[in-house]
Amino acid sequence: MAELARLFGFDIYTPRAAGLYGYKHSAIIEEGGLVAWGGKNQRGTVYVSLNGQGCGRIADWEKLRAWLECHGARLTRVDPAHDDFEGKTVTIEKAKAWYDAGGFNSGGRKPESSVAGDWWGGSKGRTVYVGARHNGKLLRIYEKGKQLGEPDSPWVRVELEIHNKSRHIPLDILTRPAAYLAGAYPCLRFLSAEQCRVKTIQKAAKTTYTKAVEVARNQCGRLINLMMQVYGGDTDSVVHALARDGLPARLDPYSYQLRTDSALAYALDPGGGNDAAVVA
């Protein structure tokens, strides 16, 4: 309790009647959260959960991160968020368009999705969910202003709920939350110039695309030469004769990045890019 008071200024606690998550004792942190401790199987650890109000009391995140590193702490859940108070860059309609375009595809099939809220009246707010909590990654895009009782508010919040199920949450996320939120899905890249996952996705997209082009060249390159002669050098006619509906299965997961990432497109240009452009 003394450490919580020193780090956050918390000093008002209300004991709960029961423990929490296997801990024998627990208490409400009146300034914004929960704390739990005790129990034979907890190996002397302490559980601390801070809500938005509690996080707002932290004045120095670098100091907190250093303290957590020193004590070997681990993060089990973090919810980085972005608020668009004017509703200019993020809206519910844009969220649907992003999903339809594959903007939430991070290297596989489209994730689960669902909606909730006042979709017909429009005064109490709508929410779009992408992903699933049981998988450890859930994104919420919702009309925060309307949720708070302002029916004409344009305020929209993008909030990522990420758990440590099958993944390690680095303490770095506490001091660079925007980078991790922007790197969670391709369509959120605009939230931060620095993204923590985009390098891996870009490199996978480039490698897969380059290999597919190489295979196509080996299989069809000479046929294309012949077709160019047949069609008198008319490339449009050659492309029209060869094109099929759909996308290659192995490239479909990266189609959004290939269409929208200018840095990746430059790297794939035989006359201009190189690997440095991909990983920069």
Tab-separated table of C-alpha atoms in Angstrom:
chain	number	residue	atom	x	y	z
A	1	MET	CA	0.000	0.000	0.000
A	2	ALA	CA	2.872	2.327	0.762
A	3	GLU	CA	4.379	1.706	-2.673
A	4	LEU	CA	1.040	2.380	-4.380
A	5	ALA	CA	0.776	5.617	-2.458
A	6	ARG	CA	4.311	6.605	-3.464
A	7	LEU	CA	3.900	5.704	-7.135
A	8	PHE	CA	0.350	6.870	-7.766
A	9	GLY	CA	-0.760	8.844	-4.740
A	10	PHE	CA	-3.393	6.243	-3.852
A	11	ASP	CA	-4.254	6.346	-0.181
A	12	ILE	CA	-7.965	5.481	0.152
A	13	TYR	CA	-8.905	1.785	0.128
A	14	THR	CA	-12.156	-0.034	0.864
A	15	PRO	CA	-11.754	-3.720	1.777
A	16	ARG	CA	-13.853	-6.192	-0.219
A	17	ALA	CA	-15.632	-9.116	1.422
A	18	ALA	CA	-13.853	-11.677	-0.727
A	19	GLY	CA	-10.608	-12.218	-2.534
A	20	LEU	CA	-10.009	-11.818	-6.257
A	21	TYR	CA	-8.550	-14.064	-8.998
A	22	GLY	CA	-7.248	-16.574	-6.479
A	23	TYR	CA	-5.877	-13.975	-4.057
A	24	LYS	CA	-7.127	-14.242	-0.495
A	25	HIS	CA	-7.663	-10.536	0.138
A	26	SER	CA	-8.717	-7.624	-2.055
A	27	ALA	CA	-9.692	-3.990	-1.793
A	28	ILE	CA	-11.121	-1.213	-3.951
A	29	ILE	CA	-8.720	1.603	-4.719
A	30	GLU	CA	-11.155	4.501	-4.425
A	31	GLU	CA	-9.056	6.665	-6.741
A	32	GLY	CA	-9.525	4.162	-9.560
A	33	GLY	CA	-8.897	0.428	-9.378
A	34	LEU	CA	-8.470	-2.793	-7.427
A	35	VAL	CA	-5.676	-4.439	-5.457
A	36	ALA	CA	-5.432	-8.066	-4.300
A	37	TRP	CA	-2.884	-10.014	-2.260
A	38	GLY	CA	-2.337	-13.128	-0.158
A	39	GLY	CA	-2.930	-16.805	-0.838
A	40	LYS	CA	-0.677	-19.860	-0.796
A	41	ASN	CA	-0.536	-20.224	-4.580
A	42	GLN	CA	0.214	-16.579	-5.343
A	43	ARG	CA	3.904	-16.820	-4.429
A	44	GLY	CA	4.001	-13.473	-2.661
A	45	THR	CA	2.758	-11.514	-5.684
A	46	VAL	CA	0.300	-8.626	-5.668
A	47	TYR	CA	-2.384	-7.917	-8.277
A	48	VAL	CA	-3.114	-4.299	-9.222
A	49	SER	CA	-5.756	-3.207	-11.750
A	50	LEU	CA	-6.165	0.444	-12.705
A	51	ASN	CA	-9.131	1.837	-14.632
A	52	GLY	CA	-9.078	5.037	-16.693
A	53	GLN	CA	-9.372	7.230	-13.632
A	54	GLY	CA	-6.517	5.427	-11.932
A	55	CYS	CA	-4.288	5.650	-15.010
A	56	GLY	CA	-5.007	9.371	-15.137
A	57	ARG	CA	-3.241	9.795	-11.810
A	58	ILE	CA	0.075	8.540	-13.186
A	59	ALA	CA	2.295	11.554	-13.825
A	60	ASP	CA	5.459	9.757	-14.922
A	61	TRP	CA	5.010	6.592	-17.007
A	62	GLU	CA	8.751	6.190	-17.557
A	63	LYS	CA	9.261	6.080	-13.806
A	64	LEU	CA	6.490	3.505	-13.434
A	65	ARG	CA	7.936	1.343	-16.189
A	66	ALA	CA	11.358	1.413	-14.540
A	67	TRP	CA	9.824	0.416	-11.207
A	68	LEU	CA	7.944	-2.483	-12.793
A	69	GLU	CA	11.066	-3.699	-14.584
A	70	CYS	CA	13.026	-3.549	-11.342
A	71	HIS	CA	10.449	-5.710	-9.549
A	72	GLY	CA	9.936	-8.221	-12.368
A	73	ALA	CA	6.296	-7.255	-12.867
A	74	ARG	CA	4.279	-8.579	-15.805
A	75	LEU	CA	1.314	-7.082	-17.609
A	76	THR	CA	-1.781	-9.252	-17.995
A	77	ARG	CA	-4.030	-6.692	-19.709
A	78	VAL	CA	-3.570	-3.254	-21.258
A	79	ASP	CA	-6.156	-1.116	-23.076
A	80	PRO	CA	-4.456	1.555	-25.231
A	81	ALA	CA	-6.961	3.962	-26.788
A	82	HIS	CA	-7.275	6.872	-29.217
A	83	ASP	CA	-9.942	9.579	-28.944
A	84	ASP	CA	-11.187	11.434	-32.000
A	85	PHE	CA	-13.171	14.184	-30.294
A	86	GLU	CA	-14.331	15.710	-33.588
A	87	GLY	CA	-15.124	12.431	-35.365
A	88	LYS	CA	-13.062	13.486	-38.382
A	89	THR	CA	-10.661	10.558	-38.779
A	90	VAL	CA	-12.589	7.729	-37.102
A	91	THR	CA	-16.299	6.985	-37.454
A	92	ILE	CA	-18.485	3.894	-37.215
A	93	GLU	CA	-19.016	4.045	-40.978
A	94	LYS	CA	-15.258	4.120	-41.594
A	95	ALA	CA	-14.804	1.157	-39.279
A	96	LYS	CA	-17.190	-0.893	-41.433
A	97	ALA	CA	-15.417	0.209	-44.609
A	98	TRP	CA	-12.056	-0.764	-43.120
A	99	TYR	CA	-13.373	-4.177	-42.188
A	100	ASP	CA	-14.867	-4.779	-45.635
A	101	ALA	CA	-11.550	-3.770	-47.250
A	102	GLY	CA	-9.529	-6.153	-45.079
A	103	GLY	CA	-8.086	-3.398	-42.911
A	104	PHE	CA	-8.320	-5.505	-39.745
A	105	ASN	CA	-6.642	-8.474	-41.383
A	106	SER	CA	-3.257	-8.913	-39.717
A	107	GLY	CA	-1.982	-11.844	-41.748
A	108	GLY	CA	-4.865	-14.302	-41.906
A	109	ARG	CA	-8.616	-14.381	-42.394
A	110	LYS	CA	-10.808	-11.511	-41.315
A	111	PRO	CA	-11.267	-11.564	-37.520
A	112	GLU	CA	-14.602	-12.014	-35.772
A	113	SER	CA	-16.839	-8.960	-35.609
A	114	SER	CA	-20.065	-7.856	-33.945
A	115	VAL	CA	-22.016	-4.700	-33.187
A	116	ALA	CA	-23.973	-3.313	-30.240
A	117	GLY	CA	-25.787	-0.151	-29.227
A	118	ASP	CA	-28.443	2.158	-30.602
A	119	TRP	CA	-28.201	1.468	-34.337
A	120	TRP	CA	-31.689	2.707	-35.242
A	121	GLY	CA	-32.283	5.737	-33.017
A	122	GLY	CA	-28.670	6.853	-33.109
A	123	SER	CA	-28.781	8.920	-29.911
A	124	LYS	CA	-27.181	6.551	-27.391
A	125	GLY	CA	-24.208	5.449	-29.444
A	126	ARG	CA	-23.048	2.483	-31.502
A	127	THR	CA	-20.156	0.080	-30.993
A	128	VAL	CA	-18.210	-2.109	-33.407
A	129	TYR	CA	-16.241	-5.039	-31.995
A	130	VAL	CA	-13.389	-6.689	-33.897
A	131	GLY	CA	-11.702	-9.798	-32.575
A	132	ALA	CA	-12.591	-11.829	-29.499
A	133	ARG	CA	-11.715	-11.488	-25.839
A	134	HIS	CA	-11.157	-15.229	-25.482
A	135	ASN	CA	-8.365	-14.933	-28.067
A	136	GLY	CA	-6.718	-12.184	-26.058
A	137	LYS	CA	-7.275	-9.325	-28.533
A	138	LEU	CA	-10.457	-7.272	-28.847
A	139	LEU	CA	-10.885	-3.883	-30.531
A	140	ARG	CA	-13.778	-1.570	-29.763
A	141	ILE	CA	-14.702	1.433	-31.899
A	142	TYR	CA	-17.589	3.283	-30.302
A	143	GLU	CA	-19.341	6.620	-30.067
A	144	LYS	CA	-18.017	7.689	-26.690
A	145	GLY	CA	-19.736	11.071	-26.556
A	146	LYS	CA	-23.162	9.562	-27.106
A	147	GLN	CA	-22.391	6.860	-24.574
A	148	LEU	CA	-21.799	9.623	-22.031
A	149	GLY	CA	-25.191	11.157	-22.736
A	150	GLU	CA	-24.484	13.718	-25.472
A	151	PRO	CA	-26.698	12.647	-28.419
A	152	ASP	CA	-25.084	15.087	-30.876
A	153	SER	CA	-21.467	14.419	-29.876
A	154	PRO	CA	-19.084	13.363	-32.702
A	155	TRP	CA	-16.572	11.898	-30.207
A	156	VAL	CA	-15.420	8.392	-31.236
A	157	ARG	CA	-12.982	6.196	-29.314
A	158	VAL	CA	-10.761	3.395	-30.661
A	159	GLU	CA	-9.833	1.073	-27.805
A	160	LEU	CA	-7.741	-2.076	-27.950
A	161	GLU	CA	-8.138	-4.641	-25.177
A	162	ILE	CA	-5.111	-6.905	-25.210
A	163	HIS	CA	-4.472	-9.784	-22.791
A	164	ASN	CA	-1.385	-11.874	-22.211
A	165	LYS	CA	-3.088	-15.050	-23.419
A	166	SER	CA	-0.626	-16.732	-25.796
A	167	ARG	CA	1.384	-13.514	-25.961
A	168	HIS	CA	3.798	-11.430	-23.923
A	169	ILE	CA	2.775	-7.822	-23.346
A	170	PRO	CA	5.985	-5.761	-23.125
A	171	LEU	CA	6.286	-3.020	-20.531
A	172	ASP	CA	7.231	-0.798	-23.462
A	173	ILE	CA	3.511	-0.456	-24.227
A	174	LEU	CA	3.119	1.750	-21.147
A	175	THR	CA	5.364	4.454	-22.583
A	176	ARG	CA	4.517	3.988	-26.295
A	177	PRO	CA	0.831	3.037	-26.337
A	178	ALA	CA	0.105	4.805	-29.638
A	179	ALA	CA	2.687	2.700	-31.476
A	180	TYR	CA	1.116	-0.537	-30.253
A	181	LEU	CA	-2.421	0.605	-31.038
A	182	ALA	CA	-1.373	1.728	-34.533
A	183	GLY	CA	0.464	-1.553	-35.101
A	184	ALA	CA	-2.455	-3.743	-34.034
A	185	TYR	CA	-4.243	-3.539	-37.400
A	186	PRO	CA	-3.243	-2.204	-40.845
A	187	CYS	CA	-6.111	0.307	-40.982
A	188	LEU	CA	-4.929	1.969	-37.744
A	189	ARG	CA	-1.457	2.845	-39.034
A	190	PHE	CA	-2.447	6.500	-39.390
A	191	LEU	CA	-2.680	6.835	-35.595
A	192	SER	CA	1.096	6.862	-35.179
A	193	ALA	CA	4.118	7.303	-37.427
A	194	GLU	CA	5.774	4.651	-35.271
A	195	GLN	CA	4.186	1.198	-35.357
A	196	CYS	CA	5.446	-1.827	-33.500
A	197	ARG	CA	4.109	-4.606	-35.726
A	198	VAL	CA	4.128	-3.118	-39.198
A	199	LYS	CA	7.711	-4.176	-39.985
A	200	THR	CA	6.882	-7.852	-39.639
A	201	ILE	CA	3.702	-7.538	-41.694
A	202	GLN	CA	5.437	-5.539	-44.422
A	203	LYS	CA	8.285	-8.002	-44.717
A	204	ALA	CA	5.912	-10.963	-44.903
A	205	ALA	CA	3.840	-9.188	-47.566
A	206	LYS	CA	6.923	-8.302	-49.617
A	207	THR	CA	8.395	-11.789	-49.383
A	208	THR	CA	5.146	-13.506	-50.359
A	209	TYR	CA	4.423	-11.087	-53.194
A	210	THR	CA	7.961	-11.287	-54.606
A	211	LYS	CA	7.879	-15.093	-54.544
A	212	ALA	CA	4.472	-15.150	-56.280
A	213	VAL	CA	5.769	-12.871	-59.042
A	214	GLU	CA	8.831	-15.087	-59.487
A	215	VAL	CA	6.647	-18.208	-59.838
A	216	ALA	CA	4.351	-16.445	-62.317
A	217	ARG	CA	7.349	-15.294	-64.370
A	218	ASN	CA	8.736	-18.824	-64.552
A	219	GLN	CA	5.378	-20.344	-65.480
A	220	CYS	CA	3.950	-17.691	-67.788
A	221	GLY	CA	6.742	-15.344	-68.816
A	222	ARG	CA	7.420	-16.960	-72.201
A	223	LEU	CA	3.706	-17.292	-72.932
A	224	ILE	CA	3.305	-13.569	-72.302
A	225	ASN	CA	6.098	-12.878	-74.805
A	226	LEU	CA	4.199	-14.881	-77.414
A	227	MET	CA	0.887	-13.214	-76.565
A	228	MET	CA	2.491	-9.787	-76.926
A	229	GLN	CA	3.424	-10.755	-80.501
A	230	VAL	CA	-0.060	-12.140	-81.200
A	231	TYR	CA	-1.719	-8.952	-79.909
A	232	GLY	CA	0.742	-6.661	-81.628
A	233	GLY	CA	2.276	-5.373	-78.417
A	234	ASP	CA	-1.117	-4.431	-76.884
A	235	THR	CA	-0.465	-5.057	-73.172
A	236	ASP	CA	-4.075	-4.279	-72.222
A	237	SER	CA	-5.311	-7.108	-74.421
A	238	VAL	CA	-2.763	-9.519	-72.958
A	239	VAL	CA	-3.741	-8.627	-69.391
A	240	HIS	CA	-7.448	-8.896	-70.222
A	241	ALA	CA	-6.932	-12.340	-71.759
A	242	LEU	CA	-5.031	-13.642	-68.711
A	243	ALA	CA	-6.816	-11.957	-65.789
A	244	ARG	CA	-9.150	-13.966	-63.521
A	245	ASP	CA	-11.496	-12.919	-60.741
A	246	GLY	CA	-10.245	-13.091	-57.156
A	247	LEU	CA	-6.800	-12.957	-55.571
A	248	PRO	CA	-4.079	-15.574	-54.981
A	249	ALA	CA	-4.902	-17.366	-51.720
A	250	ARG	CA	-1.462	-16.814	-50.214
A	251	LEU	CA	-1.524	-13.083	-51.043
A	252	ASP	CA	-5.100	-12.373	-49.975
A	253	PRO	CA	-4.124	-11.858	-46.286
A	254	TYR	CA	-1.750	-9.065	-47.348
A	255	SER	CA	-3.934	-7.492	-50.040
A	256	TYR	CA	-4.810	-4.476	-47.898
A	257	GLN	CA	-1.149	-3.666	-47.217
A	258	LEU	CA	-0.181	-4.166	-50.862
A	259	ARG	CA	-2.923	-1.807	-52.027
A	260	THR	CA	-2.523	0.938	-49.437
A	261	ASP	CA	1.062	1.028	-48.114
A	262	SER	CA	3.046	3.455	-50.273
A	263	ALA	CA	6.364	2.470	-48.677
A	264	LEU	CA	5.702	-1.171	-49.476
A	265	ALA	CA	4.656	-0.353	-53.047
A	266	TYR	CA	7.906	1.567	-53.521
A	267	ALA	CA	9.912	-1.357	-52.178
A	268	LEU	CA	8.223	-3.690	-54.671
A	269	ASP	CA	9.011	-1.410	-57.618
A	270	PRO	CA	11.795	-3.152	-59.595
A	271	GLY	CA	13.238	0.242	-60.499
A	272	GLY	CA	13.175	1.843	-57.123
A	273	GLY	CA	12.776	0.073	-53.768
A	274	ASN	CA	14.967	-2.169	-51.709
A	275	ASP	CA	14.788	-4.026	-48.424
A	276	ALA	CA	15.812	-0.920	-46.481
A	277	ALA	CA	12.636	0.790	-47.591
A	278	VAL	CA	10.577	-2.075	-46.154
A	279	VAL	CA	12.077	-2.202	-42.683
A	280	ALA	CA	12.830	1.483	-42.171
